[in-house]
Each structure stands twice: as structure tokens, then as C-alpha cells.
Amino acid sequence: MLERELQRLFGFQTFKEGQKDIIEALMAGNDVFAMLPTGRGKSLCYQLPAFLARGLTVVVSPLLSLMEDQVAQLKKAGRKQVVALNSFSSKQERQKLLQQLNDYKIVYLSPEMLQAQDVLSALRSQLISYFIIDEAHCISYWGHDFRADYLRLREVKAALDHPPTLAITATADENVRKDIKIQLQLRQPVEILDRVNRENIALFVERYETNEQKVIRLKEIVREYELPGLVYAQTRAQAEWYCEQLQRDCPELSVGYYHGGMDSMDRMLVQEQFLSNQLDLICATNAFGMGVNKQDIRFIIHLQQPLDVASYLQEIGRAGRDGSPSFALVLLSPEDPFYASRLIQNRVEETMSLETLPQLLAMPFNSKSEQRMRLEQSYGEQGQTILFLLEKWDVIVDDKGTWKNQHETISKLKTYFEKQEQRRQHRLDTMTEYSENHNQCRRHLLLHPFDEHVRLQAICCDICGATLDSFQKQKHESTKDIFQWDEELANIFNQPYLERGAKR
């Protein structure tokens, strides 16, 4: 019985809702698309089958921190046959790992790592039991914009002889689900879709005339309301700035910041401190939180207008995983809509005109990676997407960059990026409706894109009469422990922290 294996391998007595259905469908050899709400244990849905299978399970994961966190959790649970292969690995470590794939049951990789020929060749020599795309919404959200290797996963899947594939996420509306299935070329997938509503999270929006008023309100909340909490800002500079304000004016609290521009080891240090209750609060960009398994986050605050409903649901779903009442709050100011619109604009046109693309590709290059790097330097994050589309459309004739139908192709590229911008604008409009609403249940507006109906519940949103009073802090003594973080991180990464060149 699966329950017996669940207890033997992971120590759990029973499955959470939806888990067993997904596991059984995958183990029966089906392609599966699954959507479970945050905190429901999505990773178990592929980890259990992986340890029961004969071969190796490949897990595609979007973030280094997410891979390392899941590997660390499995090893702490006694499951040692798991490894992450990413840019953190040195050339020697990578070669050694690829030679020892027989020793593992699960290997975590990024979509970019799967484009390396030595990695793909080593995987093809293995019996691949399952092909897993964790946080599968990234295919539709990131693949079309700046991580085109997500769109190449169908080729990887074919190269591995089409193993049973699971695409799993917490939030995906009908259009995103359709796009994921098309991009992965899932074969008659079994669909298991659970509701996305988190009933224990109350929803609030507050409006202020200036950013200074927002800062004052933020300081009030972190002093008066139950901790720990997570504060989201839109840019790296904002995350650091808000953190500095709180560190200066709320010295009784332990506050850190987190964003994608930090050194990898520094990011892991902040994450581990937060998980171990050494930090009361993190000010972060959306780079933080995916896969972070912390049960007792009491609130999520967004300091600017969120850009889309699905991402917002993902982010607020990191609160209240223990089932206790929690809240999600957006602090708005009049300039927020302008800055939100700027963030979703077509970034290709802001860097270099597509008209210069033929000359750029005609310049000599020594390797595909050099050509790719040149495009990224010239077109930013969209350079990867441009190269993917040119290959997909088969318009490059030779290694000198000669094109067929140059003007037509440039027009197609512009149309493509305009369409992606329109998609982002539609998502922003839906989120703006939520934020600027004054008379309709916020939960209804959040769930409507997912065709989910609101059920009557005691604590809903500010429109339905909920208040923040019930979340005020109770008096209690601090129970923070003192950790030796050099030793803790060394245990996770199996080598001394300082030797990895991390900043103190």
C-alpha cells in the first residue's frame, strides 16, 4: 500500500488531499498536470514515486535556492540519494556527479542546465523513471519572456524517450494550463486540479498618499502584529531600502533582505536564518519564497501594486501553512499603477532595436554559447527568447548568421513581444481590479480567474468586514536560539562556508 511506503520513507501516516491521486496517476505511467494550493505538499507527489521507482527521476526546478532547500530537507529526513546539479557546482563536481548518477534516485536541475550536452548525454545513459516540472507555471510566465529554455523542455523530454511527466504548480488559470500542456506536449494528461483558495488568509488593501506614509504604516504593523512576516518589494533596491528603514527604527526586531542580485551563499544564509526563526521579517523581491517550507508565517505585505493574480496568490499562500489565521495586505500609493505598467512594458524596445539584429548575428562567433551571450548582452533577458524563436522558425541559413526573410522575421519578433506585453497587461488589469475595488469581495475577485466560487467564511476580506485587530501581537518571550551559521551551512553544502567565497 502507498500509505505504508509513505510512512516508511517519510514518516507520514496519511496523504493530504490530492496527493495520492497524483501519485497513482503518475505511477500508472500517465502524463499528469496537477494543481495543488500552496502548503499542500506538492513535492511529495513526485518524491515518493521517485524513491519507489527503479531508475532516476529528473526534477526541473526554477531556482537554485529551491533546489538546495529540497535536497537539504530530504537529506535531513534520511533520504540521501538526491542531488542538485546547478551553477553552484564546479566543473570537477559536475563531472563527478554525472559519472555517479547511478547512485541517486532524484536529480534536481534548472532548464538551462538541461541544455548542456554533457548533462543531457549522461541522463540519456540512465533509466529515467519520471520527468517532473516543479512550479510549472514558470513555463508560461517565464519561458516566453526571458527563460526560453523552459520552452525547450519538450525537446529534453523527447531526448529522454518521453518518460511519464508531471507538471505541477499551485496556481494556473485555464490559459496557463493550456499553454503548459502545449509547450510540454503532454500526452492525454490526467488533470488533477484542486481549489486555490486559502480560507485562513484574510485579505486587505490600504491606500496612502505617499511612500513615507507607507513606511510609517509598515513599522506599525511589524511592531503590533504577530510575527514572523514577509514583505515584498518590486525591486532589489527597494527590498534593501525597506530593510534598512526597519533595522534602524525597529531595533527590537531581526530583519533581513533577500533578492536575486545577492551572492548565492548569502541568499541561502538569509533563508536558513528565517526558517530557523533567527529573523522575524524578510524584505524581499519575488525571488524569495518559492518552495520555502515555513509553516508559521503570519502575514504577507506587498509594498507596491502586484503585477498579476496568479503570482499574488502564490506569494500570499506562503502565510498560514499551519492553518492558523494569517493576513495578506497590499499597501498602495498613487504612483503604483505607473510603476507597475513600466515593469511589464516590452523590454526589448528599451535596450536595442530589433532592426540591428541581422548585423549582430552576422558577427563571427566561436560557439553557440558565445552567440547566446552576445544576444543577452544586447537584448537583455529577451536575448534568449530571440534565439529560441529564430531556431524554432528555422530562419538562420548558416553559421555566418545569414537570414531568410529578414524583414518578415523582424516583424514576427515584434508581434511576438507585443503579444507577450498584452498578456502581461491583461494580468495587471485583473490585479488592479482587485486592488482598486471598493465594494466587491476581494476573495471573489482573486478566485474568479480560476473559475472557483467563494464559500461563506468567517474571516474573508476588508470589504466583507474583516479587520486586522485579531492579528495583533500577543505577549510572549523570545525563543530564538543562537546558531553557528558557518557550521549549519557547511552541513547543507558539505564544505566550509568561508571556503566558498561568500561575503560575511
Short mmCIF file of C-alpha atoms in Angstrom, two decimals:
data_model
loop_
_atom_site.label_atom_id
_atom_site.label_comp_id
_atom_site.label_asym_id
_atom_site.label_seq_id
_atom_site.Cartn_x
_atom_site.Cartn_y
_atom_site.Cartn_z
CA MET A 1 0.00 0.00 0.00
CA LEU A 2 1.13 3.54 -0.73
CA GLU A 3 0.32 4.58 2.84
CA ARG A 4 2.78 2.01 4.16
CA GLU A 5 5.52 3.33 1.86
CA LEU A 6 4.61 6.88 2.82
CA GLN A 7 5.18 6.09 6.47
CA ARG A 8 8.34 4.06 5.81
CA LEU A 9 10.01 6.68 3.63
CA PHE A 10 8.71 9.97 5.04
CA GLY A 11 7.11 9.18 8.40
CA PHE A 12 3.62 10.43 7.47
CA GLN A 13 0.53 8.43 8.39
CA THR A 14 -1.81 9.73 5.68
CA PHE A 15 -1.76 11.68 2.45
CA LYS A 16 -3.01 15.23 2.18
CA GLU A 17 -5.92 15.87 -0.14
CA GLY A 18 -4.95 15.37 -3.79
CA GLN A 19 -1.52 13.85 -3.18
CA LYS A 20 -2.46 10.20 -3.58
CA ASP A 21 -4.45 10.80 -6.78
CA ILE A 22 -1.45 12.49 -8.39
CA ILE A 23 0.97 9.78 -7.26
CA GLU A 24 -1.22 6.95 -8.51
CA ALA A 25 -1.74 8.61 -11.90
CA LEU A 26 1.99 9.18 -12.34
CA MET A 27 2.97 5.68 -11.20
CA ALA A 28 0.46 4.25 -13.68
CA GLY A 29 2.61 5.71 -16.46
CA ASN A 30 0.47 8.73 -17.32
CA ASP A 31 1.47 12.28 -18.07
CA VAL A 32 -0.11 14.38 -15.33
CA PHE A 33 -0.98 18.03 -14.90
CA ALA A 34 -1.65 18.87 -11.26
CA MET A 35 -2.54 21.99 -9.33
CA LEU A 36 -2.44 21.94 -5.53
CA PRO A 37 -2.63 25.03 -3.30
CA THR A 38 0.47 26.26 -1.52
CA GLY A 39 1.27 24.27 1.60
CA ARG A 40 -0.41 21.08 0.37
CA GLY A 41 2.85 19.15 -0.16
CA LYS A 42 3.40 19.23 -3.92
CA SER A 43 6.97 17.93 -3.71
CA LEU A 44 5.85 14.68 -2.05
CA CYS A 45 3.78 13.94 -5.18
CA TYR A 46 6.97 13.17 -7.11
CA GLN A 47 9.42 12.37 -4.30
CA LEU A 48 7.52 9.26 -3.15
CA PRO A 49 7.22 7.77 -6.68
CA ALA A 50 10.88 8.58 -7.28
CA PHE A 51 12.07 6.54 -4.29
CA LEU A 52 9.80 3.64 -5.25
CA ALA A 53 10.95 3.54 -8.89
CA ARG A 54 13.87 1.57 -10.34
CA GLY A 55 15.51 4.43 -12.21
CA LEU A 56 16.33 8.12 -11.86
CA THR A 57 13.78 10.94 -11.56
CA VAL A 58 14.66 14.26 -13.19
CA VAL A 59 13.15 17.31 -11.47
CA VAL A 60 13.23 20.66 -13.29
CA SER A 61 13.28 23.43 -10.72
CA PRO A 62 13.35 27.19 -11.35
CA LEU A 63 15.56 28.46 -8.52
CA LEU A 64 18.86 27.37 -7.02
CA SER A 65 17.61 28.11 -3.51
CA LEU A 66 14.55 25.94 -4.11
CA MET A 67 16.69 23.01 -5.27
CA GLU A 68 19.10 23.27 -2.35
CA ASP A 69 16.24 23.60 0.15
CA GLN A 70 14.50 20.46 -1.12
CA VAL A 71 17.76 18.49 -1.20
CA ALA A 72 18.56 19.58 2.35
CA GLN A 73 15.06 18.62 3.59
CA LEU A 74 15.26 15.18 2.00
CA LYS A 75 18.69 14.51 3.47
CA LYS A 76 17.56 15.59 6.92
CA ALA A 77 14.70 13.09 6.54
CA GLY A 78 17.24 10.35 5.82
CA ARG A 79 16.76 10.24 2.05
CA LYS A 80 20.36 10.58 0.85
CA GLN A 81 20.02 9.54 -2.81
CA VAL A 82 19.25 13.03 -4.02
CA VAL A 83 21.38 15.78 -5.53
CA ALA A 84 21.10 19.22 -7.17
CA LEU A 85 23.14 19.99 -10.27
CA ASN A 86 23.35 23.72 -10.95
CA SER A 87 25.70 26.64 -11.47
CA PHE A 88 26.81 26.25 -7.87
CA SER A 89 28.68 23.08 -8.90
CA SER A 90 32.29 23.40 -10.02
CA LYS A 91 33.38 21.73 -13.26
CA GLN A 92 35.02 18.90 -11.29
CA GLU A 93 31.94 18.43 -9.06
CA ARG A 94 29.71 18.34 -12.13
CA GLN A 95 31.82 15.72 -13.91
CA LYS A 96 31.99 13.57 -10.80
CA LEU A 97 28.24 13.81 -10.24
CA LEU A 98 27.43 12.91 -13.85
CA GLN A 99 29.63 9.82 -13.52
CA GLN A 100 27.78 8.77 -10.36
CA LEU A 101 24.15 9.23 -11.44
CA ASN A 102 23.54 5.54 -10.73
CA ASP A 103 23.88 6.36 -7.02
CA TYR A 104 20.88 8.72 -6.99
CA LYS A 105 17.11 8.49 -7.19
CA ILE A 106 16.39 12.20 -7.78
CA VAL A 107 18.44 14.86 -9.55
CA TYR A 108 17.31 18.50 -9.49
CA LEU A 109 18.29 20.68 -12.45
CA SER A 110 17.42 24.05 -13.94
CA PRO A 111 16.05 24.19 -17.51
CA GLU A 112 19.31 25.92 -18.54
CA MET A 113 21.44 23.07 -17.15
CA LEU A 114 19.45 20.59 -19.23
CA GLN A 115 20.73 22.32 -22.38
CA ALA A 116 24.33 21.29 -21.60
CA GLN A 117 25.28 18.41 -23.85
CA ASP A 118 27.33 16.56 -21.23
CA VAL A 119 24.38 16.70 -18.81
CA LEU A 120 21.83 15.51 -21.36
CA SER A 121 24.17 12.77 -22.59
CA ALA A 122 24.69 11.49 -19.02
CA LEU A 123 20.94 11.49 -18.37
CA ARG A 124 20.26 9.61 -21.61
CA SER A 125 22.51 6.80 -20.37
CA GLN A 126 20.20 6.34 -17.36
CA LEU A 127 16.78 4.75 -16.96
CA ILE A 128 14.64 7.84 -16.42
CA SER A 129 11.61 6.92 -14.33
CA TYR A 130 9.86 10.29 -14.29
CA PHE A 131 10.30 13.78 -15.71
CA ILE A 132 8.99 16.43 -13.29
CA ILE A 133 8.46 20.13 -13.84
CA ASP A 134 8.06 21.74 -10.44
CA GLU A 135 6.46 25.21 -10.32
CA ALA A 136 5.24 24.51 -13.85
CA HIS A 137 3.61 27.91 -14.23
CA CYS A 138 7.14 29.21 -14.91
CA ILE A 139 6.89 27.65 -18.38
CA SER A 140 4.14 30.08 -19.32
CA TYR A 141 5.20 33.04 -17.16
CA TRP A 142 8.96 32.98 -17.73
CA GLY A 143 9.51 30.83 -20.80
CA HIS A 144 8.00 33.28 -23.26
CA ASP A 145 9.71 36.32 -21.74
CA PHE A 146 13.23 35.63 -20.54
CA ARG A 147 13.91 31.92 -19.86
CA ALA A 148 13.34 30.32 -23.24
CA ASP A 149 14.98 27.08 -22.09
CA TYR A 150 11.67 26.36 -20.40
CA LEU A 151 10.21 26.14 -23.91
CA ARG A 152 12.96 23.68 -24.88
CA LEU A 153 11.88 21.18 -22.22
CA ARG A 154 9.75 19.33 -24.78
CA GLU A 155 12.99 18.53 -26.66
CA VAL A 156 14.62 17.31 -23.45
CA LYS A 157 11.58 15.17 -22.71
CA ALA A 158 11.83 13.62 -26.20
CA ALA A 159 15.58 13.05 -25.83
CA LEU A 160 14.87 11.12 -22.61
CA ASP A 161 12.39 8.91 -24.50
CA HIS A 162 9.22 10.54 -23.16
CA PRO A 163 9.16 9.32 -19.55
CA PRO A 164 5.91 9.82 -17.60
CA THR A 165 5.79 13.56 -16.96
CA LEU A 166 4.30 15.55 -14.11
CA ALA A 167 3.76 19.31 -14.43
CA ILE A 168 2.75 20.61 -11.01
CA THR A 169 2.02 24.09 -9.67
CA ALA A 170 -0.08 25.95 -7.13
CA THR A 171 -1.72 28.49 -9.42
CA ALA A 172 -2.54 28.36 -13.12
CA ASP A 173 -5.66 29.66 -14.81
CA GLU A 174 -7.17 27.92 -17.82
CA ASN A 175 -5.00 29.73 -20.36
CA VAL A 176 -1.80 28.98 -18.47
CA ARG A 177 -2.76 25.33 -18.02
CA LYS A 178 -3.40 25.03 -21.75
CA ASP A 179 -0.08 26.67 -22.58
CA ILE A 180 1.86 24.38 -20.25
CA LYS A 181 0.32 21.26 -21.79
CA ILE A 182 1.12 22.52 -25.30
CA GLN A 183 4.69 23.53 -24.52
CA LEU A 184 5.47 20.20 -22.84
CA GLN A 185 3.48 18.20 -25.40
CA LEU A 186 1.84 16.20 -22.64
CA ARG A 187 0.12 13.09 -23.99
CA GLN A 188 -3.52 12.81 -22.88
CA PRO A 189 -2.58 14.08 -19.43
CA VAL A 190 -4.55 13.20 -16.34
CA GLU A 191 -5.64 16.53 -14.82
CA ILE A 192 -5.94 16.85 -11.06
CA LEU A 193 -6.99 20.37 -10.08
CA ASP A 194 -7.64 21.39 -6.51
CA ARG A 195 -9.07 24.70 -5.35
CA VAL A 196 -6.60 27.54 -4.83
CA ASN A 197 -8.48 29.34 -2.03
CA ARG A 198 -6.68 29.57 1.31
CA GLU A 199 -9.54 30.25 3.73
CA ASN A 200 -7.33 31.06 6.72
CA ILE A 201 -5.72 34.05 4.98
CA ALA A 202 -7.67 37.32 5.34
CA LEU A 203 -7.28 39.87 2.53
CA PHE A 204 -6.73 43.61 2.96
CA VAL A 205 -5.79 46.66 0.88
CA GLU A 206 -4.83 50.04 2.36
CA ARG A 207 -4.18 53.27 0.46
CA TYR A 208 -1.75 56.06 1.33
CA GLU A 209 -0.88 59.31 -0.39
CA THR A 210 2.90 58.99 -0.10
CA ASN A 211 5.57 56.34 0.25
CA GLU A 212 6.57 57.91 3.57
CA GLN A 213 3.10 57.10 4.92
CA LYS A 214 3.53 53.51 3.73
CA VAL A 215 6.78 53.23 5.66
CA ILE A 216 5.14 54.55 8.83
CA ARG A 217 2.31 52.02 8.44
CA LEU A 218 4.76 49.19 7.78
CA LYS A 219 6.62 49.97 11.00
CA GLU A 220 3.34 49.98 12.93
CA ILE A 221 2.39 46.56 11.58
CA VAL A 222 5.69 44.82 12.29
CA ARG A 223 5.65 46.18 15.86
CA GLU A 224 1.99 45.43 16.66
CA TYR A 225 1.14 42.24 14.79
CA GLU A 226 2.15 38.62 15.17
CA LEU A 227 5.43 37.62 13.54
CA PRO A 228 7.17 36.22 11.53
CA GLY A 229 6.26 38.10 8.37
CA LEU A 230 7.31 38.51 4.78
CA VAL A 231 7.39 41.88 2.99
CA TYR A 232 7.54 42.04 -0.81
CA ALA A 233 9.01 44.93 -2.79
CA GLN A 234 9.24 45.13 -6.58
CA THR A 235 12.95 45.89 -6.98
CA ARG A 236 16.20 44.84 -5.35
CA ALA A 237 16.97 48.40 -4.26
CA GLN A 238 13.55 48.72 -2.64
CA ALA A 239 13.97 45.46 -0.72
CA GLU A 240 17.27 46.69 0.73
CA TRP A 241 15.93 50.20 1.45
CA TYR A 242 12.85 49.00 3.35
CA CYS A 243 15.02 46.57 5.29
CA GLU A 244 17.34 49.43 6.31
CA GLN A 245 14.37 51.52 7.47
CA LEU A 246 13.10 48.70 9.68
CA GLN A 247 16.54 47.83 11.05
CA ARG A 248 17.07 51.48 12.02
CA ASP A 249 13.68 52.22 13.55
CA CYS A 250 12.66 48.77 14.87
CA PRO A 251 15.88 47.58 16.56
CA GLU A 252 13.92 45.12 18.70
CA LEU A 253 13.27 43.05 15.55
CA SER A 254 15.62 40.94 13.46
CA VAL A 255 15.17 41.96 9.82
CA GLY A 256 16.96 40.77 6.67
CA TYR A 257 16.60 41.27 2.94
CA TYR A 258 16.67 38.86 0.01
CA HIS A 259 16.85 39.29 -3.77
CA GLY A 260 18.32 37.66 -6.86
CA GLY A 261 21.29 40.02 -7.02
CA MET A 262 22.81 38.66 -3.82
CA ASP A 263 25.58 36.09 -3.65
CA SER A 264 24.10 32.58 -3.66
CA MET A 265 25.54 31.73 -0.26
CA ASP A 266 24.22 34.95 1.25
CA ARG A 267 20.75 34.12 -0.05
CA MET A 268 20.93 30.65 1.46
CA LEU A 269 22.13 32.14 4.76
CA VAL A 270 19.15 34.53 4.96
CA GLN A 271 16.74 31.75 4.05
CA GLU A 272 18.12 29.41 6.69
CA GLN A 273 18.01 32.15 9.33
CA PHE A 274 14.35 32.84 8.51
CA LEU A 275 13.43 29.15 8.57
CA SER A 276 15.16 28.74 11.95
CA ASN A 277 13.44 31.80 13.50
CA GLN A 278 16.62 33.86 13.63
CA LEU A 279 14.87 36.53 11.55
CA ASP A 280 11.46 37.98 12.39
CA LEU A 281 11.00 39.53 8.99
CA ILE A 282 12.37 39.44 5.45
CA CYS A 283 12.08 42.25 2.90
CA ALA A 284 12.33 40.52 -0.45
CA THR A 285 11.66 40.60 -4.15
CA ASN A 286 9.63 37.81 -5.72
CA ALA A 287 12.88 35.81 -5.89
CA PHE A 288 12.12 34.66 -2.33
CA GLY A 289 9.56 32.15 -1.18
CA MET A 290 9.12 29.57 -3.90
CA GLY A 291 9.31 26.20 -2.15
CA VAL A 292 10.22 27.69 1.25
CA ASN A 293 8.68 25.35 3.81
CA LYS A 294 7.94 27.60 6.79
CA GLN A 295 4.64 26.86 8.49
CA ASP A 296 4.13 29.84 10.79
CA ILE A 297 4.39 32.99 8.62
CA ARG A 298 1.65 35.22 9.97
CA PHE A 299 1.43 37.91 7.30
CA ILE A 300 2.46 38.83 3.77
CA ILE A 301 2.71 42.52 2.89
CA HIS A 302 3.12 43.88 -0.64
CA LEU A 303 4.51 47.40 -0.69
CA GLN A 304 3.58 48.07 -4.32
CA GLN A 305 0.89 47.00 -6.77
CA PRO A 306 1.33 43.25 -7.51
CA LEU A 307 1.57 42.51 -11.23
CA ASP A 308 -0.80 39.55 -11.60
CA VAL A 309 -3.29 37.48 -9.65
CA ALA A 310 -1.59 34.08 -10.01
CA SER A 311 1.75 35.32 -8.68
CA TYR A 312 -0.02 37.17 -5.88
CA LEU A 313 -1.85 34.00 -4.84
CA GLN A 314 1.46 32.12 -4.84
CA GLU A 315 3.11 34.76 -2.67
CA ILE A 316 0.34 35.20 -0.09
CA GLY A 317 -0.03 31.41 0.06
CA ARG A 318 3.26 31.33 1.96
CA ALA A 319 1.38 32.57 5.03
CA GLY A 320 -0.53 30.39 7.44
CA ARG A 321 0.60 26.97 6.26
CA ASP A 322 -0.01 25.72 9.80
CA GLY A 323 -3.70 26.50 9.31
CA SER A 324 -3.74 29.39 11.79
CA PRO A 325 -5.30 32.75 10.87
CA SER A 326 -2.98 34.96 8.81
CA PHE A 327 -3.37 38.00 6.62
CA ALA A 328 -2.27 39.43 3.28
CA LEU A 329 -2.05 43.19 2.90
CA VAL A 330 -1.32 45.42 -0.10
CA LEU A 331 -0.16 48.97 0.67
CA LEU A 332 -0.94 51.23 -2.28
CA SER A 333 0.05 54.78 -3.22
CA PRO A 334 -0.99 56.87 -6.26
CA GLU A 335 2.21 56.27 -8.24
CA ASP A 336 1.92 52.46 -8.05
CA PRO A 337 -0.09 51.96 -11.28
CA PHE A 338 2.50 53.92 -13.29
CA TYR A 339 5.44 51.90 -11.99
CA ALA A 340 3.56 48.62 -12.44
CA SER A 341 2.89 49.47 -16.09
CA ARG A 342 6.54 50.32 -16.65
CA LEU A 343 7.61 46.93 -15.29
CA ILE A 344 5.51 44.98 -17.77
CA GLN A 345 6.45 47.00 -20.85
CA ASN A 346 8.31 45.35 -23.71
CA ARG A 347 11.91 45.39 -22.55
CA VAL A 348 13.36 44.57 -25.98
CA GLU A 349 12.49 48.00 -27.33
CA GLU A 350 14.10 49.58 -24.25
CA THR A 351 17.50 48.03 -24.97
CA MET A 352 18.43 47.72 -28.62
CA SER A 353 16.27 47.94 -31.71
CA LEU A 354 15.45 44.66 -33.40
CA GLU A 355 16.47 46.32 -36.69
CA THR A 356 20.13 45.79 -35.72
CA LEU A 357 19.68 42.09 -35.06
CA PRO A 358 20.84 40.84 -38.51
CA GLN A 359 24.16 42.68 -38.20
CA LEU A 360 24.66 41.36 -34.67
CA LEU A 361 24.10 37.74 -35.73
CA ALA A 362 26.37 38.17 -38.75
CA MET A 363 29.36 38.93 -36.49
CA PRO A 364 31.76 35.94 -36.14
CA PHE A 365 31.34 33.77 -33.04
CA ASN A 366 33.24 30.69 -31.81
CA SER A 367 30.39 28.80 -30.21
CA LYS A 368 26.64 28.73 -29.67
CA SER A 369 27.14 29.88 -26.09
CA GLU A 370 29.11 32.92 -27.28
CA GLN A 371 26.30 33.82 -29.69
CA ARG A 372 23.77 33.40 -26.91
CA MET A 373 25.80 35.60 -24.56
CA ARG A 374 26.07 38.29 -27.23
CA LEU A 375 22.30 38.35 -27.68
CA GLU A 376 21.74 38.59 -23.93
CA GLN A 377 24.22 41.45 -23.66
CA SER A 378 22.42 43.33 -26.44
CA TYR A 379 18.79 42.50 -25.69
CA GLY A 380 18.84 41.73 -22.01
CA GLU A 381 16.64 38.91 -20.75
CA GLN A 382 14.81 38.66 -24.09
CA GLY A 383 18.01 37.68 -25.95
CA GLN A 384 17.42 34.05 -25.02
CA THR A 385 13.88 34.19 -26.35
CA ILE A 386 15.00 35.78 -29.63
CA LEU A 387 17.48 32.97 -30.27
CA PHE A 388 14.86 30.34 -29.42
CA LEU A 389 12.36 31.85 -31.85
CA LEU A 390 14.90 32.14 -34.67
CA GLU A 391 15.77 28.46 -34.22
CA LYS A 392 12.11 27.49 -33.99
CA TRP A 393 11.23 29.40 -37.16
CA ASP A 394 14.31 27.99 -38.96
CA VAL A 395 15.28 31.32 -40.48
CA ILE A 396 19.08 31.24 -40.00
CA VAL A 397 20.74 29.71 -43.07
CA ASP A 398 24.36 29.29 -41.89
CA ASP A 399 26.85 29.95 -39.08
CA LYS A 400 27.55 33.42 -40.50
CA GLY A 401 24.09 34.50 -39.43
CA THR A 402 22.63 34.78 -42.93
CA TRP A 403 18.86 35.07 -42.78
CA LYS A 404 15.93 34.14 -44.89
CA ASN A 405 13.15 36.74 -44.98
CA GLN A 406 14.84 39.20 -42.60
CA HIS A 407 12.17 41.92 -42.67
CA GLU A 408 9.37 39.40 -42.24
CA THR A 409 11.17 37.75 -39.33
CA ILE A 410 11.81 41.05 -37.52
CA SER A 411 8.12 41.87 -37.92
CA LYS A 412 7.21 38.47 -36.43
CA LEU A 413 9.53 39.08 -33.48
CA LYS A 414 7.95 42.46 -32.79
CA THR A 415 4.49 40.93 -32.99
CA TYR A 416 5.53 38.14 -30.63
CA PHE A 417 6.84 40.52 -27.96
CA GLU A 418 3.85 42.82 -28.34
CA LYS A 419 1.56 39.86 -27.72
CA GLN A 420 3.50 38.93 -24.56
CA GLU A 421 3.20 42.51 -23.35
CA GLN A 422 -0.55 42.38 -23.94
CA ARG A 423 -0.73 39.19 -21.85
CA ARG A 424 1.13 40.89 -19.02
CA GLN A 425 -1.12 43.95 -19.29
CA HIS A 426 -4.24 41.79 -19.05
CA ARG A 427 -2.86 40.12 -15.93
CA LEU A 428 -2.05 43.52 -14.44
CA ASP A 429 -5.55 44.81 -15.22
CA THR A 430 -7.06 41.87 -13.33
CA MET A 431 -4.83 42.56 -10.32
CA THR A 432 -5.60 46.29 -10.48
CA GLU A 433 -9.32 45.49 -10.33
CA TYR A 434 -8.62 43.60 -7.09
CA SER A 435 -6.57 46.41 -5.56
CA GLU A 436 -8.80 49.34 -6.55
CA ASN A 437 -12.07 47.58 -5.73
CA HIS A 438 -14.22 49.24 -3.08
CA ASN A 439 -17.41 47.18 -2.99
CA GLN A 440 -16.89 43.60 -4.19
CA CYS A 441 -15.47 40.71 -2.15
CA ARG A 442 -11.71 40.58 -2.75
CA ARG A 443 -11.63 36.81 -2.47
CA HIS A 444 -14.20 36.56 -5.24
CA LEU A 445 -12.02 38.73 -7.50
CA LEU A 446 -8.92 36.64 -6.74
CA LEU A 447 -10.61 33.32 -7.41
CA HIS A 448 -12.68 34.29 -10.44
CA PRO A 449 -9.84 33.73 -12.99
CA PHE A 450 -9.60 30.15 -11.69
CA ASP A 451 -13.34 29.51 -12.04
CA GLU A 452 -13.54 28.99 -8.29
CA HIS A 453 -16.51 30.22 -6.28
CA VAL A 454 -16.21 31.79 -2.86
CA ARG A 455 -17.72 29.89 0.01
CA LEU A 456 -19.08 31.76 3.02
CA GLN A 457 -16.35 32.06 5.64
CA ALA A 458 -15.90 33.89 8.92
CA ILE A 459 -12.74 35.86 8.09
CA CYS A 460 -12.70 36.94 4.45
CA CYS A 461 -11.55 40.43 3.49
CA ASP A 462 -11.87 44.10 4.41
CA ILE A 463 -14.81 44.52 2.01
CA CYS A 464 -16.66 41.74 3.84
CA GLY A 465 -16.00 43.28 7.25
CA ALA A 466 -12.72 41.65 8.33
CA THR A 467 -10.34 43.80 10.39
CA LEU A 468 -6.69 43.48 11.36
CA ASP A 469 -7.45 43.73 15.10
CA SER A 470 -7.50 39.95 15.61
CA PHE A 471 -3.92 39.66 14.33
CA GLN A 472 -2.34 41.89 16.95
CA LYS A 473 0.67 40.54 18.78
CA GLN A 474 0.27 38.50 21.95
CA LYS A 475 2.84 38.98 24.69
CA HIS A 476 5.38 36.18 24.70
CA GLU A 477 9.03 35.62 25.42
CA SER A 478 11.54 35.35 22.60
CA THR A 479 12.70 31.80 21.98
CA LYS A 480 15.39 32.49 19.38
CA ASP A 481 18.34 30.11 19.52
CA ILE A 482 21.90 31.04 18.68
CA PHE A 483 23.19 29.21 15.63
CA GLN A 484 26.72 28.84 14.34
CA TRP A 485 25.84 29.59 10.71
CA ASP A 486 29.21 28.63 9.25
CA GLU A 487 28.68 25.14 10.64
CA GLU A 488 25.00 24.99 9.67
CA LEU A 489 25.65 25.91 6.04
CA ALA A 490 28.64 23.58 5.92
CA ASN A 491 26.29 20.73 6.87
CA ILE A 492 23.97 21.67 3.99
CA PHE A 493 26.63 22.09 1.34
CA ASN A 494 29.17 19.57 2.70
CA GLN A 495 32.00 22.11 2.71
CA PRO A 496 33.00 25.11 4.83
CA TYR A 497 31.02 28.27 4.20
CA LEU A 498 34.04 30.58 4.13
CA GLU A 499 35.83 28.41 1.58
CA ARG A 500 33.04 29.09 -0.93
CA GLY A 501 33.98 32.78 -1.01
CA ALA A 502 30.74 34.04 0.50
CA LYS A 503 30.50 37.53 1.94
CA ARG A 504 30.13 37.93 5.68
#
